[in-house]
């Protein structure tokens, strides 16, 4: 008996977006199939998130692994097409903007299986980012565009996507954050990793920041200057490790380099930080809800609501040290006007839309 709803996930940020959707559909007795593409495969990049978030074990792991964009996307397409032909889902649900998301949407659309895209319509307008390419293509291929932020509907309309396809449902990543709020314990993280009481938490993994050794060295130099003011804790993504290590990230006694953290540990770390320094999309959203000042080392963001309704600020490497200094002496007030519908109920709203669409079929 085919499962009506098939979820595709594969990379770290997919898991916290999928968990509330899978849970809301399970609560309504919907039969579901969870497909892990294997884009991320390390225990600390994948398995630990399933355990902590109560996601069901994947029904299948396609084991696609790493590779160049063409190699990885091609392998994902081949494996996902086979999977869809075998399991014949009525609906494929994809999350975010990673290569697994694009491949799943493309494979499903070619087989005439409707696609629902969770986190549709975000735009950085920077086509040098692989995620921006993925987002635009996935939205064109999706029958249901599930939107976390109101301006996304305008972006979709500007690209010719009929407004009936767009549903403003709120942010399921924030459902996950709010559901686990009492588990995020900065003290436990500090004790486990021997960290000081006062620190900034930094994450860097965007290709534009970490792939080029010169750019990585520039950022490491800035982080060392930040560490002259306040200790810096850096859980390092495996992609970033070679260039950050080569640039001597550990060569300052105020810099604490960690392996990737689990979800509960990472949000615990951020919750206890004086500021976050990041190039991650998810961290911009999480700090907005936690009220932690966020300095984003990017020239743009696809999540402007984290600036207008949150704690986020875009900084260049040159801006970073003055921005941290200002944050330490004069922390910005947390904006009380939280982004609309970031209320912990996105999963149930998404389930309503998906069930409505399944009913129409
Ligand atoms: C991917 C997403 C990015 C997301 C990020 C979150 C794309 C195009 N990019 O980037 O949007 O923000 O995930 O983490 O899909 N690696 C490991 N172990 C793993 C996974 C990866 O060591 O479990 C290393 C490999 O050397 C690999 C590299 O990280 O080549 C990059 O992995 P990949 O999945 O291609 O992209 P990310 O940089 O993780």
Short mmCIF file of C-alpha atoms and ligand atoms in Angstrom, two decimals:
data_model
loop_
_atom_site.label_atom_id
_atom_site.label_comp_id
_atom_site.label_asym_id
_atom_site.label_seq_id
_atom_site.Cartn_x
_atom_site.Cartn_y
_atom_site.Cartn_z
CA UNK A 1 0.00 0.00 0.00
CA UNK A 2 1.72 3.26 -1.07
CA UNK A 3 2.22 5.94 1.59
CA UNK A 4 0.30 9.05 0.57
CA UNK A 5 2.91 11.48 1.93
CA UNK A 6 6.63 11.05 1.33
CA UNK A 7 9.09 13.43 3.02
CA UNK A 8 12.56 13.93 1.56
CA UNK A 9 15.31 15.18 3.87
CA UNK A 10 19.05 14.88 3.69
CA UNK A 11 21.00 17.76 5.19
CA UNK A 12 21.22 19.13 8.72
CA UNK A 13 18.83 22.10 8.39
CA UNK A 14 16.11 19.90 6.88
CA UNK A 15 15.59 17.89 10.04
CA UNK A 16 14.29 20.64 12.35
CA UNK A 17 11.94 21.87 9.61
CA UNK A 18 10.54 18.40 8.93
CA UNK A 19 10.02 17.23 12.52
CA UNK A 20 6.88 19.33 13.27
CA UNK A 21 5.31 18.44 9.92
CA UNK A 22 5.87 14.70 10.34
CA UNK A 23 4.56 14.92 13.88
CA UNK A 24 1.41 16.90 12.93
CA UNK A 25 0.56 14.47 10.13
CA UNK A 26 1.20 11.49 12.42
CA UNK A 27 -1.21 13.02 14.92
CA UNK A 28 -3.88 12.94 12.23
CA UNK A 29 -3.23 9.31 11.37
CA UNK A 30 -1.67 9.98 7.95
CA UNK A 31 0.56 7.23 6.60
CA UNK A 32 4.01 8.67 5.85
CA UNK A 33 7.32 7.62 4.41
CA UNK A 34 10.56 9.32 5.45
CA UNK A 35 13.35 9.24 2.87
CA UNK A 36 16.84 10.33 3.96
CA UNK A 37 19.01 11.06 0.95
CA UNK A 38 22.28 10.65 2.84
CA UNK A 39 23.56 14.09 1.74
CA UNK A 40 24.71 14.46 5.34
CA UNK A 41 25.87 11.24 6.95
CA UNK A 42 28.07 11.93 10.00
CA UNK A 43 26.50 11.09 13.35
CA UNK A 44 26.85 14.77 14.35
CA UNK A 45 25.38 16.10 11.09
CA UNK A 46 22.41 13.74 10.90
CA UNK A 47 21.66 10.84 13.29
CA UNK A 48 21.80 12.91 16.45
CA UNK A 49 19.06 15.22 15.08
CA UNK A 50 16.67 12.32 14.47
CA UNK A 51 17.24 11.13 18.02
CA UNK A 52 16.87 14.53 19.68
CA UNK A 53 13.89 15.70 17.62
CA UNK A 54 11.93 12.45 17.88
CA UNK A 55 11.88 12.05 14.11
CA UNK A 56 11.00 8.51 13.03
CA UNK A 57 13.91 6.42 11.71
CA UNK A 58 14.03 6.99 7.95
CA UNK A 59 12.23 4.25 6.02
CA UNK A 60 15.16 4.33 3.64
CA UNK A 61 18.55 6.05 3.47
CA UNK A 62 19.70 6.51 -0.12
CA UNK A 63 23.33 6.99 0.98
CA UNK A 64 24.13 9.55 -1.71
CA UNK A 65 26.88 11.34 0.26
CA UNK A 66 29.12 14.23 -0.78
CA UNK A 67 30.35 15.39 -4.18
CA UNK A 68 30.46 18.35 -6.54
CA UNK A 69 27.09 19.96 -7.25
CA UNK A 70 26.55 18.09 -10.53
CA UNK A 71 27.77 14.78 -9.17
CA UNK A 72 25.74 15.02 -5.96
CA UNK A 73 22.57 16.34 -7.60
CA UNK A 74 22.75 13.74 -10.37
CA UNK A 75 23.18 10.92 -7.87
CA UNK A 76 20.27 12.30 -5.82
CA UNK A 77 18.05 12.48 -8.93
CA UNK A 78 18.73 8.90 -9.94
CA UNK A 79 18.20 7.51 -6.45
CA UNK A 80 15.08 9.57 -5.76
CA UNK A 81 13.42 8.71 -9.07
CA UNK A 82 13.85 5.00 -8.29
CA UNK A 83 12.46 5.56 -4.81
CA UNK A 84 9.39 7.45 -6.10
CA UNK A 85 8.71 4.83 -8.79
CA UNK A 86 8.72 2.13 -6.13
CA UNK A 87 6.82 3.87 -3.38
CA UNK A 88 4.37 5.82 -5.60
CA UNK A 89 3.60 8.64 -3.16
CA UNK A 90 0.59 10.88 -3.67
CA UNK A 91 2.60 13.89 -2.50
CA UNK A 92 6.31 14.62 -1.98
CA UNK A 93 7.23 17.14 0.73
CA UNK A 94 10.60 18.91 0.48
CA UNK A 95 12.29 21.29 2.91
CA UNK A 96 14.47 24.38 2.56
CA UNK A 97 17.02 24.91 -0.16
CA UNK A 98 19.67 22.19 -0.16
CA UNK A 99 20.64 19.98 -3.09
CA UNK A 100 18.42 17.16 -1.79
CA UNK A 101 15.46 19.57 -1.94
CA UNK A 102 16.08 20.46 -5.58
CA UNK A 103 16.68 16.88 -6.69
CA UNK A 104 13.53 15.62 -4.97
CA UNK A 105 11.36 18.36 -6.46
CA UNK A 106 12.72 17.75 -9.96
CA UNK A 107 12.44 13.96 -9.82
CA UNK A 108 8.89 14.16 -8.45
CA UNK A 109 7.69 16.80 -10.91
CA UNK A 110 8.94 14.75 -13.87
CA UNK A 111 6.91 11.81 -12.56
CA UNK A 112 3.83 14.07 -12.20
CA UNK A 113 3.85 13.70 -8.42
CA UNK A 114 2.78 16.95 -6.73
CA UNK A 115 5.48 18.63 -4.64
CA UNK A 116 4.96 20.68 -1.46
CA UNK A 117 7.85 23.03 -0.63
CA UNK A 118 8.24 23.98 3.01
CA UNK A 119 10.05 27.36 3.31
CA UNK A 120 9.09 28.55 -0.17
CA UNK A 121 9.61 32.03 -1.57
CA UNK A 122 12.72 33.13 0.37
CA UNK A 123 15.06 35.08 -1.88
CA UNK A 124 18.54 36.52 -1.36
CA UNK A 125 18.63 37.69 -5.00
CA UNK A 126 22.19 36.37 -5.06
CA UNK A 127 22.46 33.70 -7.72
CA UNK A 128 26.05 32.95 -6.70
CA UNK A 129 24.59 31.06 -3.72
CA UNK A 130 23.75 27.44 -4.58
CA UNK A 131 20.75 27.70 -2.24
CA UNK A 132 19.25 30.60 -4.24
CA UNK A 133 19.41 28.53 -7.43
CA UNK A 134 17.77 25.64 -5.60
CA UNK A 135 15.01 27.81 -4.09
CA UNK A 136 13.96 29.38 -7.37
CA UNK A 137 13.81 26.09 -9.23
CA UNK A 138 12.04 24.22 -6.43
CA UNK A 139 9.33 26.87 -6.20
CA UNK A 140 8.68 26.66 -9.94
CA UNK A 141 8.25 22.90 -9.60
CA UNK A 142 6.00 22.96 -6.52
CA UNK A 143 2.22 22.61 -6.48
CA UNK A 144 2.16 23.90 -2.89
CA UNK A 145 4.45 26.70 -1.73
CA UNK A 146 4.42 26.83 2.08
CA UNK A 147 5.67 30.21 3.17
CA UNK A 148 7.34 31.22 6.46
CA UNK A 149 7.35 34.98 5.94
CA UNK A 150 4.77 37.24 4.22
CA UNK A 151 7.14 38.90 1.70
CA UNK A 152 7.81 35.46 0.20
CA UNK A 153 4.36 35.50 -1.45
CA UNK A 154 5.36 38.63 -3.38
CA UNK A 155 8.61 36.98 -4.49
CA UNK A 156 6.67 33.99 -5.79
CA UNK A 157 4.16 36.22 -7.59
CA UNK A 158 7.01 38.15 -9.23
CA UNK A 159 8.27 34.88 -10.66
CA UNK A 160 4.88 34.07 -12.16
CA UNK A 161 3.81 31.54 -9.54
CA UNK A 162 0.02 31.74 -9.10
CA UNK A 163 -0.87 33.12 -5.70
CA UNK A 164 -3.27 30.20 -5.06
CA UNK A 165 -0.24 27.93 -4.75
CA UNK A 166 1.19 29.97 -1.87
CA UNK A 167 0.12 29.34 1.74
CA UNK A 168 1.44 31.47 4.59
CA UNK A 169 1.82 28.91 7.36
CA UNK A 170 4.56 30.25 9.64
CA UNK A 171 7.93 28.77 10.44
CA UNK A 172 8.25 25.07 11.37
CA UNK A 173 11.89 25.54 12.43
CA UNK A 174 10.53 27.82 15.14
CA UNK A 175 7.97 25.15 16.11
CA UNK A 176 10.95 22.92 16.85
CA UNK A 177 12.76 25.65 18.78
CA UNK A 178 9.73 26.41 20.95
CA UNK A 179 8.89 22.74 21.49
CA UNK A 180 12.34 22.05 22.96
CA UNK A 181 12.90 25.36 24.76
CA UNK A 182 13.30 23.84 28.21
CA UNK A 183 16.07 21.52 26.96
CA UNK A 184 18.46 24.30 25.88
CA UNK A 185 20.80 24.66 28.85
CA UNK A 186 23.80 26.98 28.35
CA UNK A 187 25.30 25.87 31.69
CA UNK A 188 25.33 22.22 30.62
CA UNK A 189 27.05 23.10 27.35
CA UNK A 190 29.65 25.28 29.13
CA UNK A 191 30.45 22.52 31.60
CA UNK A 192 30.65 19.78 28.99
CA UNK A 193 33.06 21.72 26.75
CA UNK A 194 34.91 23.73 29.41
CA UNK A 195 33.72 27.11 28.12
CA UNK A 196 33.85 30.50 29.83
CA UNK A 197 30.69 32.19 31.15
CA UNK A 198 30.85 35.00 28.60
CA UNK A 199 31.39 34.24 24.92
CA UNK A 200 30.18 34.84 21.39
CA UNK A 201 29.07 31.78 19.37
CA UNK A 202 30.33 31.69 15.77
CA UNK A 203 29.41 29.44 12.83
CA UNK A 204 30.75 29.72 9.29
CA UNK A 205 30.10 27.32 6.44
CA UNK A 206 28.96 29.27 3.35
CA UNK A 207 31.14 28.49 0.33
CA UNK A 208 31.65 32.26 -0.21
CA UNK A 209 33.20 32.53 3.27
CA UNK A 210 35.11 29.30 3.77
CA UNK A 211 36.02 27.70 0.43
CA UNK A 212 38.62 30.29 -0.59
CA UNK A 213 41.65 30.07 1.74
CA UNK A 214 42.29 33.83 1.52
CA UNK A 215 38.72 34.72 2.47
CA UNK A 216 38.81 32.15 5.29
CA UNK A 217 42.10 33.63 6.55
CA UNK A 218 40.58 37.13 6.53
CA UNK A 219 37.65 35.90 8.62
CA UNK A 220 39.91 34.03 11.03
CA UNK A 221 41.93 37.24 11.54
CA UNK A 222 38.69 39.08 12.37
CA UNK A 223 37.56 36.35 14.76
CA UNK A 224 40.91 36.65 16.54
CA UNK A 225 40.28 40.39 16.93
CA UNK A 226 36.83 39.60 18.33
CA UNK A 227 38.50 37.15 20.73
CA UNK A 228 40.61 40.04 22.05
CA UNK A 229 37.28 41.46 23.31
CA UNK A 230 35.30 38.36 24.22
CA UNK A 231 35.92 34.61 23.92
CA UNK A 232 34.60 33.02 20.73
CA UNK A 233 33.19 29.48 20.55
CA UNK A 234 33.19 27.94 17.07
CA UNK A 235 31.51 24.61 16.35
CA UNK A 236 33.11 23.86 12.98
CA UNK A 237 31.15 22.45 10.04
CA UNK A 238 33.16 19.72 8.27
CA UNK A 239 33.16 21.76 5.06
CA UNK A 240 34.95 24.64 6.81
CA UNK A 241 37.49 22.68 8.79
CA UNK A 242 40.34 22.52 6.25
CA UNK A 243 40.48 26.26 5.46
CA UNK A 244 39.76 27.46 9.00
CA UNK A 245 42.39 25.09 10.44
CA UNK A 246 44.90 26.13 7.77
CA UNK A 247 44.25 29.79 8.64
CA UNK A 248 45.12 29.07 12.28
CA UNK A 249 41.67 29.45 13.85
CA UNK A 250 42.92 27.79 17.04
CA UNK A 251 45.87 30.14 17.32
CA UNK A 252 44.24 32.48 19.85
CA UNK A 253 43.64 31.43 23.44
CA UNK A 254 40.19 33.05 23.42
CA UNK A 255 38.98 30.90 20.53
CA UNK A 256 37.36 27.56 21.44
CA UNK A 257 37.02 25.22 18.47
CA UNK A 258 34.44 22.43 18.77
CA UNK A 259 33.17 19.65 16.52
CA UNK A 260 29.62 20.13 15.18
CA UNK A 261 27.15 20.14 18.07
CA UNK A 262 23.82 18.38 18.37
CA UNK A 263 20.70 20.53 18.01
CA UNK A 264 20.02 20.74 21.73
CA UNK A 265 23.65 21.57 22.51
CA UNK A 266 23.94 24.12 19.72
CA UNK A 267 20.84 26.08 20.71
CA UNK A 268 21.98 25.83 24.34
CA UNK A 269 25.30 27.39 23.26
CA UNK A 270 23.55 30.20 21.35
CA UNK A 271 21.10 30.86 24.17
CA UNK A 272 24.00 31.54 26.55
CA UNK A 273 25.99 33.71 24.11
CA UNK A 274 26.39 37.48 24.22
CA UNK A 275 26.06 37.41 20.44
CA UNK A 276 26.03 35.03 17.48
CA UNK A 277 28.33 35.53 14.50
CA UNK A 278 27.12 33.47 11.58
CA UNK A 279 26.50 32.91 7.90
CA UNK A 280 23.73 30.35 8.51
CA UNK A 281 20.11 31.00 7.56
CA UNK A 282 18.68 29.02 10.47
CA UNK A 283 20.76 30.82 13.11
CA UNK A 284 19.40 34.19 11.93
CA UNK A 285 15.89 32.89 12.67
CA UNK A 286 16.72 31.14 15.93
CA UNK A 287 18.48 34.19 17.40
CA UNK A 288 15.49 36.33 16.43
CA UNK A 289 13.24 34.20 18.63
CA UNK A 290 15.80 33.78 21.42
CA UNK A 291 16.54 37.54 21.47
CA UNK A 292 20.29 37.03 21.02
CA UNK A 293 22.08 39.70 18.91
CA UNK A 294 23.06 38.17 15.57
CA UNK A 295 25.79 39.47 13.27
CA UNK A 296 25.50 37.84 9.86
CA UNK A 297 28.67 37.75 7.80
CA UNK A 298 26.95 38.01 4.43
CA UNK A 299 26.17 40.83 1.99
CA UNK A 300 22.50 39.80 1.83
CA UNK A 301 19.90 37.64 3.51
CA UNK A 302 16.89 35.74 2.21
CA UNK A 303 15.42 36.25 5.70
CA UNK A 304 14.97 40.05 5.98
CA UNK A 305 12.26 39.56 8.59
CA UNK A 306 15.05 38.67 11.03
CA UNK A 307 16.31 42.24 10.56
CA UNK A 308 12.96 44.05 10.61
CA UNK A 309 11.43 41.93 13.40
CA UNK A 310 14.48 40.44 15.05
CA UNK A 311 18.03 40.84 16.24
CA UNK A 312 19.86 40.27 12.98
CA UNK A 313 22.29 42.63 11.31
CA UNK A 314 24.35 42.10 8.15
CA UNK A 315 28.06 42.84 8.57
CA UNK A 316 31.13 42.82 6.36
CA UNK A 317 34.34 41.36 7.79
CA UNK A 318 35.50 44.97 8.33
CA UNK A 319 32.32 45.78 10.29
CA UNK A 320 32.57 42.76 12.55
CA UNK A 321 34.83 44.02 15.32
CA UNK A 322 33.11 47.43 15.74
CA UNK A 323 29.74 45.65 15.63
CA UNK A 324 30.76 43.25 18.38
CA UNK A 325 32.20 46.08 20.45
CA UNK A 326 28.92 47.95 20.18
CA UNK A 327 26.89 44.82 21.00
CA UNK A 328 28.97 44.24 24.14
CA UNK A 329 28.68 47.78 25.44
CA UNK A 330 25.21 48.64 24.20
CA UNK A 331 23.22 45.47 23.40
CA UNK A 332 20.25 46.09 21.11
CA UNK A 333 16.86 45.53 22.74
CA UNK A 334 15.18 42.30 21.63
CA UNK A 335 12.34 43.36 19.34
CA UNK A 336 9.03 42.48 20.99
CA UNK A 337 7.24 42.24 17.60
CA UNK A 338 8.05 38.64 16.72
CA UNK A 339 7.60 37.70 13.06
CA UNK A 340 3.96 36.83 12.35
CA UNK A 341 3.00 33.16 12.76
CA UNK A 342 6.34 32.17 14.29
CA UNK A 343 4.19 30.78 17.07
CA UNK A 344 4.90 27.07 17.24
CA UNK A 345 1.86 26.11 15.17
CA UNK A 346 3.33 25.97 11.66
CA UNK A 347 3.39 22.15 11.65
CA UNK A 348 -0.39 21.82 12.20
CA UNK A 349 -1.06 24.56 9.61
CA UNK A 350 1.14 22.77 7.07
CA UNK A 351 -0.66 19.51 7.84
CA UNK A 352 -4.00 21.26 7.12
CA UNK A 353 -2.77 22.46 3.72
CA UNK A 354 -1.31 19.05 2.80
CA UNK A 355 -4.45 17.19 3.84
CA UNK A 356 -6.58 19.68 1.90
CA UNK A 357 -4.48 19.02 -1.21
CA UNK A 358 -4.64 15.25 -0.73
CA UNK A 359 -8.42 15.50 -0.37
CA UNK A 360 -8.62 17.42 -3.66
CA UNK A 361 -6.84 14.60 -5.46
C1 LIG B 1 24.65 21.99 2.76
C2 LIG B 1 23.69 22.92 2.03
C3 LIG B 1 23.63 24.26 2.74
C4 LIG B 1 23.33 24.10 4.21
C5 LIG B 1 24.33 23.14 4.82
C6 LIG B 1 24.04 22.91 6.29
C7 LIG B 1 23.59 22.51 -0.40
C8 LIG B 1 23.97 23.06 -1.73
N1 LIG B 1 24.13 23.17 0.67
O1 LIG B 1 25.94 22.57 2.65
O2 LIG B 1 22.61 25.04 2.15
O3 LIG B 1 23.38 25.36 4.84
O4 LIG B 1 24.26 21.89 4.12
O5 LIG B 1 25.01 22.11 6.89
O6 LIG B 1 22.87 21.55 -0.32
N2 LIG B 1 30.59 16.66 5.07
C9 LIG B 1 31.00 15.78 6.04
N3 LIG B 1 30.04 15.07 6.71
C10 LIG B 1 28.72 15.18 6.45
C11 LIG B 1 28.32 16.07 5.44
C12 LIG B 1 29.25 16.81 4.76
O7 LIG B 1 32.18 15.66 6.31
O8 LIG B 1 27.92 14.51 7.10
C13 LIG B 1 31.62 17.47 4.35
C14 LIG B 1 32.10 16.83 3.07
O9 LIG B 1 33.44 17.14 2.94
C15 LIG B 1 31.31 17.56 2.00
C16 LIG B 1 31.18 18.93 2.60
O10 LIG B 1 31.05 18.72 4.00
O11 LIG B 1 31.94 17.58 0.76
C17 LIG B 1 29.99 19.71 2.10
O12 LIG B 1 28.77 18.96 2.26
P1 LIG B 1 27.50 19.29 1.31
O13 LIG B 1 26.33 18.51 1.73
O14 LIG B 1 27.91 19.19 -0.12
O15 LIG B 1 27.24 20.82 1.53
P2 LIG B 1 27.23 21.69 2.89
O16 LIG B 1 28.38 22.62 2.83
O17 LIG B 1 27.08 20.82 4.08
#
